[in-house]
PDB file of C-alpha atoms and ligand atoms in Angstrom:
ATOM      1  CA  UNK A   1       0.217  -0.361  -0.047  1.00  0.00           C
ATOM      2  CA  UNK A   2       1.032   3.213  -0.684  1.00  0.00           C
ATOM      3  CA  UNK A   3       2.372   5.562   2.161  1.00  0.00           C
ATOM      4  CA  UNK A   4       2.054   9.796   3.088  1.00  0.00           C
ATOM      5  CA  UNK A   5       5.778  10.665   3.661  1.00  0.00           C
ATOM      6  CA  UNK A   6       7.261  13.951   4.407  1.00  0.00           C
ATOM      7  CA  UNK A   7      10.043  15.715   4.981  1.00  0.00           C
ATOM      8  CA  UNK A   8      11.175  18.513   6.651  1.00  0.00           C
ATOM      9  CA  UNK A   9      14.570  19.968   6.607  1.00  0.00           C
ATOM     10  CA  UNK A  10      16.024  23.904   6.157  1.00  0.00           C
ATOM     11  CA  UNK A  11      16.061  25.725   3.537  1.00  0.00           C
ATOM     12  CA  UNK A  12      18.745  24.547   0.285  1.00  0.00           C
ATOM     13  CA  UNK A  13      19.291  20.454   1.994  1.00  0.00           C
ATOM     14  CA  UNK A  14      17.781  18.944  -1.382  1.00  0.00           C
ATOM     15  CA  UNK A  15      14.451  18.615   0.131  1.00  0.00           C
ATOM     16  CA  UNK A  16      12.859  19.300  -3.715  1.00  0.00           C
ATOM     17  CA  UNK A  17      16.125  17.449  -5.379  1.00  0.00           C
ATOM     18  CA  UNK A  18      14.763  13.870  -3.027  1.00  0.00           C
ATOM     19  CA  UNK A  19      11.484  14.499  -2.658  1.00  0.00           C
ATOM     20  CA  UNK A  20      10.779  14.646  -6.701  1.00  0.00           C
ATOM     21  CA  UNK A  21      13.761  11.890  -7.583  1.00  0.00           C
ATOM     22  CA  UNK A  22      11.412  10.435  -5.109  1.00  0.00           C
ATOM     23  CA  UNK A  23       8.058  10.230  -6.684  1.00  0.00           C
ATOM     24  CA  UNK A  24       9.806   9.163  -9.459  1.00  0.00           C
ATOM     25  CA  UNK A  25      10.910   5.857  -8.348  1.00  0.00           C
ATOM     26  CA  UNK A  26       7.866   5.088  -7.427  1.00  0.00           C
ATOM     27  CA  UNK A  27       4.849   5.544  -8.563  1.00  0.00           C
ATOM     28  CA  UNK A  28       4.328   9.474  -5.909  1.00  0.00           C
ATOM     29  CA  UNK A  29       2.966  13.103  -6.770  1.00  0.00           C
ATOM     30  CA  UNK A  30       5.962  15.333  -5.583  1.00  0.00           C
ATOM     31  CA  UNK A  31       4.411  18.367  -3.186  1.00  0.00           C
ATOM     32  CA  UNK A  32       6.245  21.425  -3.898  1.00  0.00           C
ATOM     33  CA  UNK A  33       5.022  23.245   0.083  1.00  0.00           C
ATOM     34  CA  UNK A  34       8.173  26.298  -0.289  1.00  0.00           C
ATOM     35  CA  UNK A  35       7.001  27.259  -4.107  1.00  0.00           C
ATOM     36  CA  UNK A  36       3.442  27.907  -2.690  1.00  0.00           C
ATOM     37  CA  UNK A  37       5.062  30.549  -0.519  1.00  0.00           C
ATOM     38  CA  UNK A  38       6.941  31.476  -3.295  1.00  0.00           C
ATOM     39  CA  UNK A  39       4.076  32.038  -4.791  1.00  0.00           C
ATOM     40  CA  UNK A  40       2.370  33.936  -2.000  1.00  0.00           C
ATOM     41  CA  UNK A  41       5.889  36.817  -1.987  1.00  0.00           C
ATOM     42  CA  UNK A  42       5.490  36.400  -5.281  1.00  0.00           C
ATOM     43  CA  UNK A  43       1.825  37.661  -6.275  1.00  0.00           C
ATOM     44  CA  UNK A  44       2.251  40.040  -2.841  1.00  0.00           C
ATOM     45  CA  UNK A  45       5.988  41.843  -4.761  1.00  0.00           C
ATOM     46  CA  UNK A  46       3.763  42.504  -8.205  1.00  0.00           C
ATOM     47  CA  UNK A  47       0.475  43.795  -6.779  1.00  0.00           C
ATOM     48  CA  UNK A  48       2.589  45.686  -4.229  1.00  0.00           C
ATOM     49  CA  UNK A  49       1.569  44.263  -0.590  1.00  0.00           C
ATOM     50  CA  UNK A  50       4.016  44.715   1.984  1.00  0.00           C
ATOM     51  CA  UNK A  51       5.317  41.975   3.048  1.00  0.00           C
ATOM     52  CA  UNK A  52       5.200  42.933   6.603  1.00  0.00           C
ATOM     53  CA  UNK A  53       1.035  43.043   5.742  1.00  0.00           C
ATOM     54  CA  UNK A  54      -0.424  40.844   7.250  1.00  0.00           C
ATOM     55  CA  UNK A  55      -3.576  41.066   6.908  1.00  0.00           C
ATOM     56  CA  UNK A  56      -3.945  42.057   2.888  1.00  0.00           C
ATOM     57  CA  UNK A  57      -0.970  39.097   2.742  1.00  0.00           C
ATOM     58  CA  UNK A  58      -3.320  36.744   5.257  1.00  0.00           C
ATOM     59  CA  UNK A  59      -6.972  37.306   2.475  1.00  0.00           C
ATOM     60  CA  UNK A  60      -4.535  37.408  -0.275  1.00  0.00           C
ATOM     61  CA  UNK A  61      -3.220  33.166   0.349  1.00  0.00           C
ATOM     62  CA  UNK A  62      -7.749  32.419   0.532  1.00  0.00           C
ATOM     63  CA  UNK A  63      -8.058  33.954  -2.183  1.00  0.00           C
ATOM     64  CA  UNK A  64      -5.184  32.802  -5.096  1.00  0.00           C
ATOM     65  CA  UNK A  65      -5.178  29.686  -6.976  1.00  0.00           C
ATOM     66  CA  UNK A  66      -1.691  27.421  -6.640  1.00  0.00           C
ATOM     67  CA  UNK A  67      -1.938  24.959  -8.523  1.00  0.00           C
ATOM     68  CA  UNK A  68       1.009  21.851  -8.237  1.00  0.00           C
ATOM     69  CA  UNK A  69       1.574  20.037 -11.864  1.00  0.00           C
ATOM     70  CA  UNK A  70       3.148  16.410 -11.718  1.00  0.00           C
ATOM     71  CA  UNK A  71       5.321  17.533 -13.465  1.00  0.00           C
ATOM     72  CA  UNK A  72       6.801  19.659 -11.417  1.00  0.00           C
ATOM     73  CA  UNK A  73       4.963  23.353 -12.935  1.00  0.00           C
ATOM     74  CA  UNK A  74       4.031  26.055 -10.627  1.00  0.00           C
ATOM     75  CA  UNK A  75       1.107  27.516 -11.932  1.00  0.00           C
ATOM     76  CA  UNK A  76      -0.043  30.735 -10.202  1.00  0.00           C
ATOM     77  CA  UNK A  77      -3.524  32.209 -11.391  1.00  0.00           C
ATOM     78  CA  UNK A  78      -3.232  30.797 -14.093  1.00  0.00           C
ATOM     79  CA  UNK A  79       0.581  31.793 -15.125  1.00  0.00           C
ATOM     80  CA  UNK A  80       3.365  29.540 -14.915  1.00  0.00           C
ATOM     81  CA  UNK A  81       5.145  31.195 -12.028  1.00  0.00           C
ATOM     82  CA  UNK A  82       7.929  28.125 -12.129  1.00  0.00           C
ATOM     83  CA  UNK A  83      11.153  29.625 -12.670  1.00  0.00           C
ATOM     84  CA  UNK A  84       9.852  33.310 -11.513  1.00  0.00           C
ATOM     85  CA  UNK A  85       9.530  32.330  -8.037  1.00  0.00           C
ATOM     86  CA  UNK A  86      13.293  30.164  -7.668  1.00  0.00           C
ATOM     87  CA  UNK A  87      15.609  33.590  -7.767  1.00  0.00           C
ATOM     88  CA  UNK A  88      17.064  34.813  -4.602  1.00  0.00           C
ATOM     89  CA  UNK A  89      14.310  37.679  -3.736  1.00  0.00           C
ATOM     90  CA  UNK A  90      12.114  35.333  -4.131  1.00  0.00           C
ATOM     91  CA  UNK A  91      13.732  33.541  -0.949  1.00  0.00           C
ATOM     92  CA  UNK A  92      13.843  35.835   0.591  1.00  0.00           C
ATOM     93  CA  UNK A  93      10.154  37.281  -0.092  1.00  0.00           C
ATOM     94  CA  UNK A  94       8.769  33.159   1.232  1.00  0.00           C
ATOM     95  CA  UNK A  95      10.846  33.627   4.583  1.00  0.00           C
ATOM     96  CA  UNK A  96       9.192  36.969   5.127  1.00  0.00           C
ATOM     97  CA  UNK A  97       5.238  35.479   4.704  1.00  0.00           C
ATOM     98  CA  UNK A  98       5.741  32.315   5.585  1.00  0.00           C
ATOM     99  CA  UNK A  99       5.997  33.634   9.634  1.00  0.00           C
ATOM    100  CA  UNK A 100       2.089  34.845   9.635  1.00  0.00           C
ATOM    101  CA  UNK A 101      -0.575  32.363  11.439  1.00  0.00           C
ATOM    102  CA  UNK A 102      -3.300  33.531   8.864  1.00  0.00           C
ATOM    103  CA  UNK A 103      -1.155  33.004   5.294  1.00  0.00           C
ATOM    104  CA  UNK A 104       0.343  29.154   6.463  1.00  0.00           C
ATOM    105  CA  UNK A 105      -3.989  28.404   7.067  1.00  0.00           C
ATOM    106  CA  UNK A 106      -4.309  28.699   3.758  1.00  0.00           C
ATOM    107  CA  UNK A 107      -2.090  26.873   2.758  1.00  0.00           C
ATOM    108  CA  UNK A 108      -1.698  24.223   5.222  1.00  0.00           C
ATOM    109  CA  UNK A 109      -5.340  24.102   3.946  1.00  0.00           C
ATOM    110  CA  UNK A 110      -4.338  23.368   0.960  1.00  0.00           C
ATOM    111  CA  UNK A 111      -1.398  21.438   1.862  1.00  0.00           C
ATOM    112  CA  UNK A 112      -3.753  19.038   3.832  1.00  0.00           C
ATOM    113  CA  UNK A 113      -6.630  19.089   1.034  1.00  0.00           C
ATOM    114  CA  UNK A 114      -3.879  17.520  -1.353  1.00  0.00           C
ATOM    115  CA  UNK A 115      -2.843  14.962   0.654  1.00  0.00           C
ATOM    116  CA  UNK A 116      -6.277  13.653   1.677  1.00  0.00           C
ATOM    117  CA  UNK A 117      -5.732   9.863   0.134  1.00  0.00           C
ATOM    118  CA  UNK A 118      -2.076   8.581   0.258  1.00  0.00           C
ATOM    119  CA  UNK A 119       1.367   8.547  -2.444  1.00  0.00           C
ATOM    120  CA  UNK A 120       2.023  11.446  -2.139  1.00  0.00           C
ATOM    121  CA  UNK A 121       5.814  12.918  -0.862  1.00  0.00           C
ATOM    122  CA  UNK A 122       4.956  16.430   0.918  1.00  0.00           C
ATOM    123  CA  UNK A 123       7.915  17.850   1.601  1.00  0.00           C
ATOM    124  CA  UNK A 124       8.217  21.700   3.511  1.00  0.00           C
ATOM    125  CA  UNK A 125       8.782  23.059   7.400  1.00  0.00           C
ATOM    126  CA  UNK A 126       6.361  22.178   8.956  1.00  0.00           C
ATOM    127  CA  UNK A 127       4.650  18.634   7.087  1.00  0.00           C
ATOM    128  CA  UNK A 128       5.472  16.514  10.399  1.00  0.00           C
ATOM    129  CA  UNK A 129       4.461  18.447  12.682  1.00  0.00           C
ATOM    130  CA  UNK A 130       1.724  20.647  11.608  1.00  0.00           C
ATOM    131  CA  UNK A 131       0.632  19.775   8.052  1.00  0.00           C
ATOM    132  CA  UNK A 132       0.580  15.070   8.145  1.00  0.00           C
ATOM    133  CA  UNK A 133       1.436  14.662  12.100  1.00  0.00           C
ATOM    134  CA  UNK A 134      -0.256  10.807  11.230  1.00  0.00           C
ATOM    135  CA  UNK A 135       2.391  10.742   7.925  1.00  0.00           C
ATOM    136  CA  UNK A 136       3.026   6.914   7.604  1.00  0.00           C
ATOM    137  CA  UNK A 137       7.028   8.446   7.392  1.00  0.00           C
ATOM    138  CA  UNK A 138       8.737  11.697   8.228  1.00  0.00           C
ATOM    139  CA  UNK A 139      12.020  12.415   7.458  1.00  0.00           C
ATOM    140  CA  UNK A 140      14.206  15.883   8.977  1.00  0.00           C
ATOM    141  CA  UNK A 141      16.195  16.407   5.544  1.00  0.00           C
ATOM    142  CA  UNK A 142      19.453  17.987   7.742  1.00  0.00           C
ATOM    143  CA  UNK A 143      23.065  19.641   5.591  1.00  0.00           C
ATOM    144  CA  UNK A 144      25.698  21.780   7.459  1.00  0.00           C
ATOM    145  CA  UNK A 145      25.152  25.800   6.373  1.00  0.00           C
ATOM    146  CA  UNK A 146      29.131  24.913   4.576  1.00  0.00           C
ATOM    147  CA  UNK A 147      27.566  21.898   2.825  1.00  0.00           C
ATOM    148  CA  UNK A 148      24.462  23.476   1.010  1.00  0.00           C
ATOM    149  CA  UNK A 149      25.930  26.759   0.263  1.00  0.00           C
ATOM    150  CA  UNK A 150      28.216  24.271  -1.358  1.00  0.00           C
ATOM    151  CA  UNK A 151      25.543  22.581  -3.606  1.00  0.00           C
ATOM    152  CA  UNK A 152      23.204  26.555  -4.421  1.00  0.00           C
ATOM    153  CA  UNK A 153      26.775  27.954  -5.290  1.00  0.00           C
ATOM    154  CA  UNK A 154      27.816  24.722  -7.772  1.00  0.00           C
ATOM    155  CA  UNK A 155      24.275  25.050  -9.004  1.00  0.00           C
ATOM    156  CA  UNK A 156      24.555  28.489 -10.004  1.00  0.00           C
ATOM    157  CA  UNK A 157      27.967  27.970 -11.613  1.00  0.00           C
ATOM    158  CA  UNK A 158      25.852  25.119 -13.862  1.00  0.00           C
ATOM    159  CA  UNK A 159      23.504  27.749 -14.618  1.00  0.00           C
ATOM    160  CA  UNK A 160      25.774  30.194 -15.442  1.00  0.00           C
ATOM    161  CA  UNK A 161      25.642  32.925 -12.544  1.00  0.00           C
ATOM    162  CA  UNK A 162      28.628  33.688 -10.290  1.00  0.00           C
ATOM    163  CA  UNK A 163      27.461  34.317  -6.493  1.00  0.00           C
ATOM    164  CA  UNK A 164      29.259  35.219  -3.397  1.00  0.00           C
ATOM    165  CA  UNK A 165      29.900  31.734  -1.610  1.00  0.00           C
ATOM    166  CA  UNK A 166      30.359  33.899   1.778  1.00  0.00           C
ATOM    167  CA  UNK A 167      27.025  35.613   1.221  1.00  0.00           C
ATOM    168  CA  UNK A 168      25.225  32.013   0.105  1.00  0.00           C
ATOM    169  CA  UNK A 169      25.776  30.981   3.456  1.00  0.00           C
ATOM    170  CA  UNK A 170      25.215  33.839   4.868  1.00  0.00           C
ATOM    171  CA  UNK A 171      21.890  33.874   3.691  1.00  0.00           C
ATOM    172  CA  UNK A 172      22.058  30.465   4.186  1.00  0.00           C
ATOM    173  CA  UNK A 173      21.924  31.314   8.106  1.00  0.00           C
ATOM    174  CA  UNK A 174      19.848  33.865   8.156  1.00  0.00           C
ATOM    175  CA  UNK A 175      16.852  31.922   6.938  1.00  0.00           C
ATOM    176  CA  UNK A 176      17.391  28.848   8.974  1.00  0.00           C
ATOM    177  CA  UNK A 177      17.902  31.655  11.966  1.00  0.00           C
ATOM    178  CA  UNK A 178      14.083  33.536  10.633  1.00  0.00           C
ATOM    179  CA  UNK A 179      12.171  29.639  10.015  1.00  0.00           C
ATOM    180  CA  UNK A 180      13.435  27.818  13.047  1.00  0.00           C
ATOM    181  CA  UNK A 181      12.238  30.975  15.246  1.00  0.00           C
ATOM    182  CA  UNK A 182       9.010  32.664  13.586  1.00  0.00           C
ATOM    183  CA  UNK A 183       6.473  31.361  16.284  1.00  0.00           C
ATOM    184  CA  UNK A 184       4.268  30.166  13.681  1.00  0.00           C
ATOM    185  CA  UNK A 185       5.017  26.244  12.950  1.00  0.00           C
ATOM    186  CA  UNK A 186       8.378  27.104  13.502  1.00  0.00           C
ATOM    187  CA  UNK A 187      10.449  24.669  11.933  1.00  0.00           C
ATOM    188  CA  UNK A 188      11.029  21.508  14.850  1.00  0.00           C
ATOM    189  CA  UNK A 189      12.093  18.025  13.911  1.00  0.00           C
ATOM    190  CA  UNK A 190       8.678  15.878  14.414  1.00  0.00           C
ATOM    191  CA  UNK A 191       8.933  13.444  18.213  1.00  0.00           C
ATOM    192  CA  UNK A 192       9.052  10.756  15.594  1.00  0.00           C
ATOM    193  CA  UNK A 193      11.388  12.055  12.870  1.00  0.00           C
ATOM    194  CA  UNK A 194      14.081   9.504  11.195  1.00  0.00           C
ATOM    195  CA  UNK A 195      17.182  12.511  11.250  1.00  0.00           C
ATOM    196  CA  UNK A 196      19.309  12.124   7.988  1.00  0.00           C
ATOM    197  CA  UNK A 197      22.552  14.432   7.967  1.00  0.00           C
ATOM    198  CA  UNK A 198      23.110  15.125   3.965  1.00  0.00           C
ATOM    199  CA  UNK A 199      26.581  16.437   4.084  1.00  0.00           C
ATOM    200  CA  UNK A 200      27.872  13.782   3.252  1.00  0.00           C
ATOM    201  CA  UNK A 201      26.417  12.205   0.860  1.00  0.00           C
ATOM    202  CA  UNK A 202      25.747  11.646  -2.109  1.00  0.00           C
ATOM    203  CA  UNK A 203      21.992  12.874  -4.100  1.00  0.00           C
ATOM    204  CA  UNK A 204      22.386   8.394  -4.951  1.00  0.00           C
ATOM    205  CA  UNK A 205      22.323   7.543  -1.729  1.00  0.00           C
ATOM    206  CA  UNK A 206      20.395   9.520   0.440  1.00  0.00           C
ATOM    207  CA  UNK A 207      17.441   8.282  -2.717  1.00  0.00           C
ATOM    208  CA  UNK A 208      18.281   5.436  -1.699  1.00  0.00           C
ATOM    209  CA  UNK A 209      18.379   5.267   2.295  1.00  0.00           C
ATOM    210  CA  UNK A 210      14.638   6.731   2.584  1.00  0.00           C
ATOM    211  CA  UNK A 211      13.991   3.925   0.052  1.00  0.00           C
ATOM    212  CA  UNK A 212      14.218   1.685   1.755  1.00  0.00           C
ATOM    213  CA  UNK A 213      13.042   3.682   5.311  1.00  0.00           C
ATOM    214  CA  UNK A 214       9.334   3.911   2.444  1.00  0.00           C
ATOM    215  CA  UNK A 215       9.651   0.032   1.903  1.00  0.00           C
ATOM    216  CA  UNK A 216      10.044  -0.796   5.510  1.00  0.00           C
ATOM    217  CA  UNK A 217       7.210   1.373   6.359  1.00  0.00           C
ATOM    218  CA  UNK A 218       4.747  -0.288   3.922  1.00  0.00           C
ATOM    219  CA  UNK A 219       5.033  -3.377   4.948  1.00  0.00           C
ATOM    220  CA  UNK A 220       3.186  -2.614   8.027  1.00  0.00           C
ATOM    221  CA  UNK A 221       0.231  -1.428   6.239  1.00  0.00           C
ATOM    222  CA  UNK A 222      -0.285  -3.358   3.958  1.00  0.00           C
TER     223      UNK A 222
HETATM  224  O1   DC B 301      11.931  24.933   0.565  1.00  0.00           O
HETATM  225  P1   DC B 301      11.853  27.137   0.456  1.00  0.00           P
HETATM  226  O2   DC B 301      13.084  27.216   0.201  1.00  0.00           O
HETATM  227  O3   DC B 301      11.320  26.687  -1.377  1.00  0.00           O
HETATM  228  O4   DC B 301      10.371  27.512   1.327  1.00  0.00           O
HETATM  229  C1   DC B 301      10.359  28.924   1.022  1.00  0.00           C
HETATM  230  C2   DC B 301      10.436  29.030   2.154  1.00  0.00           C
HETATM  231  O5   DC B 301       8.426  28.917   2.509  1.00  0.00           O
HETATM  232  C3   DC B 301      11.169  28.874   3.492  1.00  0.00           C
HETATM  233  O6   DC B 301      12.037  30.002   3.761  1.00  0.00           O
HETATM  234  C4   DC B 301      10.663  28.608   4.964  1.00  0.00           C
HETATM  235  C5   DC B 301       8.889  28.355   3.941  1.00  0.00           C
HETATM  236  N1   DC B 301       8.133  27.055   3.954  1.00  0.00           N
HETATM  237  C6   DC B 301       7.555  27.485   5.492  1.00  0.00           C
HETATM  238  O7   DC B 301       7.615  27.932   6.155  1.00  0.00           O
HETATM  239  N2   DC B 301       6.573  26.217   5.765  1.00  0.00           N
HETATM  240  C7   DC B 301       6.783  25.240   4.597  1.00  0.00           C
HETATM  241  N3   DC B 301       6.243  24.045   4.808  1.00  0.00           N
HETATM  242  C8   DC B 301       7.385  25.171   3.110  1.00  0.00           C
HETATM  243  C9   DC B 301       8.424  26.216   3.143  1.00  0.00           C
END
Protein backbone atom coordinates (compact mmCIF):
# COMPACT_ATOMS: atom_id res chain seq x y z
CA UNK A 1 0.00 0.00 0.00
CA UNK A 2 1.13 3.55 -0.68
CA UNK A 3 1.86 5.73 2.35
CA UNK A 4 2.40 9.46 2.88
CA UNK A 5 5.90 10.73 3.44
CA UNK A 6 6.77 14.05 5.09
CA UNK A 7 10.19 15.53 4.37
CA UNK A 8 11.12 18.57 6.45
CA UNK A 9 14.37 20.40 6.86
CA UNK A 10 16.16 23.73 6.46
CA UNK A 11 16.54 25.80 3.27
CA UNK A 12 18.73 24.41 0.54
CA UNK A 13 19.08 21.00 2.18
CA UNK A 14 18.00 19.37 -1.10
CA UNK A 15 14.53 18.26 0.04
CA UNK A 16 12.84 19.04 -3.29
CA UNK A 17 15.52 17.30 -5.34
CA UNK A 18 15.22 14.19 -3.20
CA UNK A 19 11.41 14.31 -3.09
CA UNK A 20 11.24 14.63 -6.89
CA UNK A 21 13.55 11.65 -7.41
CA UNK A 22 11.65 9.53 -4.90
CA UNK A 23 8.30 10.39 -6.48
CA UNK A 24 9.59 9.40 -9.91
CA UNK A 25 11.17 6.17 -8.72
CA UNK A 26 8.12 5.05 -6.72
CA UNK A 27 5.19 6.48 -8.69
CA UNK A 28 4.28 8.87 -5.88
CA UNK A 29 3.17 12.51 -6.26
CA UNK A 30 5.45 15.25 -4.98
CA UNK A 31 4.03 18.34 -3.27
CA UNK A 32 6.56 21.15 -2.91
CA UNK A 33 5.00 23.34 -0.18
CA UNK A 34 7.89 25.83 -0.32
CA UNK A 35 6.76 26.67 -3.87
CA UNK A 36 3.38 27.70 -2.42
CA UNK A 37 4.92 30.21 0.03
CA UNK A 38 7.08 31.43 -2.84
CA UNK A 39 3.88 32.05 -4.84
CA UNK A 40 2.50 34.13 -1.96
CA UNK A 41 5.66 36.29 -1.98
CA UNK A 42 5.67 36.53 -5.78
CA UNK A 43 2.07 37.69 -6.01
CA UNK A 44 2.45 40.10 -3.08
CA UNK A 45 5.45 41.78 -4.75
CA UNK A 46 3.65 41.87 -8.12
CA UNK A 47 0.54 43.36 -6.48
CA UNK A 48 2.51 45.91 -4.45
CA UNK A 49 1.40 44.38 -1.16
CA UNK A 50 3.86 45.11 1.63
CA UNK A 51 5.46 41.87 2.86
CA UNK A 52 4.67 42.90 6.43
CA UNK A 53 0.99 43.65 5.73
CA UNK A 54 -0.30 40.52 7.43
CA UNK A 55 -3.98 41.21 6.82
CA UNK A 56 -3.71 41.77 3.07
CA UNK A 57 -1.32 38.83 2.70
CA UNK A 58 -3.77 36.56 4.51
CA UNK A 59 -6.67 37.65 2.29
CA UNK A 60 -4.56 37.15 -0.82
CA UNK A 61 -3.42 33.69 0.36
CA UNK A 62 -7.06 32.60 0.74
CA UNK A 63 -8.11 33.58 -2.76
CA UNK A 64 -5.09 33.09 -5.03
CA UNK A 65 -5.08 30.07 -7.30
CA UNK A 66 -2.00 27.82 -6.98
CA UNK A 67 -1.59 24.70 -9.02
CA UNK A 68 1.30 22.25 -8.67
CA UNK A 69 1.35 20.02 -11.72
CA UNK A 70 2.60 16.44 -11.51
CA UNK A 71 5.50 17.29 -13.84
CA UNK A 72 6.80 19.82 -11.30
CA UNK A 73 5.52 23.06 -12.86
CA UNK A 74 3.97 25.75 -10.69
CA UNK A 75 1.01 27.84 -11.88
CA UNK A 76 -0.17 30.95 -10.09
CA UNK A 77 -3.53 32.24 -11.31
CA UNK A 78 -2.85 30.26 -14.52
CA UNK A 79 0.58 31.90 -15.06
CA UNK A 80 3.56 29.52 -15.20
CA UNK A 81 5.87 30.88 -12.46
CA UNK A 82 8.08 27.78 -12.09
CA UNK A 83 11.33 29.66 -12.79
CA UNK A 84 10.23 33.12 -11.64
CA UNK A 85 9.71 31.99 -8.02
CA UNK A 86 13.25 30.63 -7.70
CA UNK A 87 15.18 33.89 -7.53
CA UNK A 88 16.81 35.22 -4.39
CA UNK A 89 14.30 38.05 -3.82
CA UNK A 90 11.47 35.56 -3.77
CA UNK A 91 13.42 33.24 -1.43
CA UNK A 92 13.81 36.09 1.04
CA UNK A 93 10.19 37.18 0.50
CA UNK A 94 8.84 33.64 1.06
CA UNK A 95 10.70 33.44 4.36
CA UNK A 96 9.06 36.75 5.38
CA UNK A 97 5.46 35.96 4.40
CA UNK A 98 5.57 32.47 5.90
CA UNK A 99 5.79 33.87 9.44
CA UNK A 100 2.11 34.93 9.41
CA UNK A 101 -0.51 32.67 10.98
CA UNK A 102 -3.25 33.51 8.49
CA UNK A 103 -0.95 32.91 5.49
CA UNK A 104 0.09 29.56 6.97
CA UNK A 105 -3.49 28.58 7.77
CA UNK A 106 -4.53 29.15 4.15
CA UNK A 107 -1.58 27.15 2.80
CA UNK A 108 -1.89 24.29 5.31
CA UNK A 109 -5.58 23.87 4.44
CA UNK A 110 -4.72 23.54 0.75
CA UNK A 111 -1.85 21.14 1.46
CA UNK A 112 -3.98 18.87 3.63
CA UNK A 113 -6.62 18.76 0.92
CA UNK A 114 -4.01 17.92 -1.74
CA UNK A 115 -2.64 15.00 0.31
CA UNK A 116 -5.99 13.61 1.47
CA UNK A 117 -5.33 10.27 -0.22
CA UNK A 118 -2.10 8.27 0.15
CA UNK A 119 0.89 8.26 -2.18
CA UNK A 120 2.24 11.76 -1.55
CA UNK A 121 5.73 12.95 -0.79
CA UNK A 122 5.34 16.37 0.78
CA UNK A 123 8.34 18.55 1.51
CA UNK A 124 8.52 21.69 3.63
CA UNK A 125 9.17 22.84 7.19
CA UNK A 126 6.03 21.88 9.13
CA UNK A 127 4.80 18.81 7.27
CA UNK A 128 5.53 16.21 9.95
CA UNK A 129 4.50 18.54 12.78
CA UNK A 130 1.43 20.40 11.43
CA UNK A 131 0.33 19.52 7.89
CA UNK A 132 0.49 15.71 8.04
CA UNK A 133 1.10 14.78 11.70
CA UNK A 134 -0.16 11.27 10.81
CA UNK A 135 2.23 10.74 7.87
CA UNK A 136 3.42 7.13 7.95
CA UNK A 137 7.05 8.16 7.42
CA UNK A 138 8.69 11.41 8.50
CA UNK A 139 12.16 12.43 7.41
CA UNK A 140 14.09 15.41 8.78
CA UNK A 141 16.72 16.18 6.17
CA UNK A 142 19.61 18.38 7.26
CA UNK A 143 23.07 19.41 6.01
CA UNK A 144 25.64 21.84 7.36
CA UNK A 145 25.33 25.48 6.22
CA UNK A 146 28.72 25.16 4.50
CA UNK A 147 27.73 22.14 2.47
CA UNK A 148 24.36 23.68 1.53
CA UNK A 149 26.10 26.89 0.39
CA UNK A 150 28.58 24.81 -1.64
CA UNK A 151 25.72 23.02 -3.41
CA UNK A 152 23.92 26.29 -4.16
CA UNK A 153 27.18 27.82 -5.42
CA UNK A 154 27.73 24.89 -7.79
CA UNK A 155 24.12 24.94 -9.00
CA UNK A 156 24.44 28.65 -9.76
CA UNK A 157 27.70 28.09 -11.67
CA UNK A 158 25.99 25.42 -13.77
CA UNK A 159 23.28 27.94 -14.59
CA UNK A 160 25.97 30.47 -15.54
CA UNK A 161 25.28 32.64 -12.48
CA UNK A 162 28.32 33.77 -10.56
CA UNK A 163 27.68 34.06 -6.83
CA UNK A 164 29.58 34.97 -3.70
CA UNK A 165 30.05 31.88 -1.53
CA UNK A 166 30.20 33.74 1.81
CA UNK A 167 27.10 35.72 0.91
CA UNK A 168 25.22 32.54 0.00
CA UNK A 169 26.24 30.96 3.30
CA UNK A 170 25.13 34.05 5.24
CA UNK A 171 21.76 34.08 3.50
CA UNK A 172 21.25 30.39 4.29
CA UNK A 173 22.11 30.99 7.96
CA UNK A 174 19.77 33.98 8.11
CA UNK A 175 16.91 31.98 6.62
CA UNK A 176 17.63 29.13 9.07
CA UNK A 177 17.37 31.61 11.91
CA UNK A 178 14.14 33.08 10.57
CA UNK A 179 12.56 29.66 9.93
CA UNK A 180 13.51 28.18 13.32
CA UNK A 181 12.69 31.25 15.43
CA UNK A 182 9.32 32.29 14.04
CA UNK A 183 6.32 32.01 16.36
CA UNK A 184 4.05 30.13 13.96
CA UNK A 185 5.07 26.55 13.16
CA UNK A 186 8.82 27.03 13.41
CA UNK A 187 11.02 24.55 11.60
CA UNK A 188 11.36 21.70 14.06
CA UNK A 189 12.00 17.99 13.84
CA UNK A 190 8.87 15.98 14.69
CA UNK A 191 9.50 13.62 17.62
CA UNK A 192 8.88 10.60 15.40
CA UNK A 193 10.92 11.84 12.40
CA UNK A 194 14.10 10.13 11.24
CA UNK A 195 16.95 12.60 10.85
CA UNK A 196 19.29 12.25 7.87
CA UNK A 197 22.36 14.49 7.73
CA UNK A 198 23.17 14.70 4.02
CA UNK A 199 26.32 16.88 4.33
CA UNK A 200 28.54 14.05 3.10
CA UNK A 201 26.03 12.07 1.08
CA UNK A 202 25.31 12.08 -2.64
CA UNK A 203 21.76 12.50 -3.94
CA UNK A 204 21.75 8.79 -4.92
CA UNK A 205 22.77 7.74 -1.40
CA UNK A 206 20.00 9.80 0.20
CA UNK A 207 17.41 8.51 -2.29
CA UNK A 208 18.35 4.89 -1.74
CA UNK A 209 18.34 5.30 2.06
CA UNK A 210 14.85 6.79 2.00
CA UNK A 211 13.59 4.16 -0.48
CA UNK A 212 14.63 1.44 1.95
CA UNK A 213 12.89 3.27 4.83
CA UNK A 214 9.74 3.60 2.70
CA UNK A 215 9.66 -0.08 1.75
CA UNK A 216 10.24 -1.08 5.38
CA UNK A 217 7.48 1.24 6.60
CA UNK A 218 5.02 0.31 3.80
CA UNK A 219 5.09 -3.33 4.97
CA UNK A 220 3.32 -2.28 8.18
CA UNK A 221 0.40 -0.90 6.18
CA UNK A 222 -0.08 -3.75 3.69
O1 LIG B 1 11.64 25.17 0.62
P1 LIG B 1 11.76 26.58 0.09
O2 LIG B 1 13.11 27.17 0.29
O3 LIG B 1 11.29 26.69 -1.33
O4 LIG B 1 10.74 27.45 0.99
C1 LIG B 1 10.61 28.84 0.85
C2 LIG B 1 10.24 29.49 2.19
O5 LIG B 1 8.95 29.05 2.59
C3 LIG B 1 11.17 29.16 3.35
O6 LIG B 1 11.82 30.31 3.82
C4 LIG B 1 10.30 28.65 4.47
C5 LIG B 1 8.92 28.69 3.96
N1 LIG B 1 8.22 27.43 4.11
C6 LIG B 1 7.47 27.25 5.25
O7 LIG B 1 7.45 28.10 6.13
N2 LIG B 1 6.74 26.10 5.41
C7 LIG B 1 6.76 25.15 4.47
N3 LIG B 1 6.02 24.05 4.64
C8 LIG B 1 7.55 25.31 3.31
C9 LIG B 1 8.29 26.46 3.17
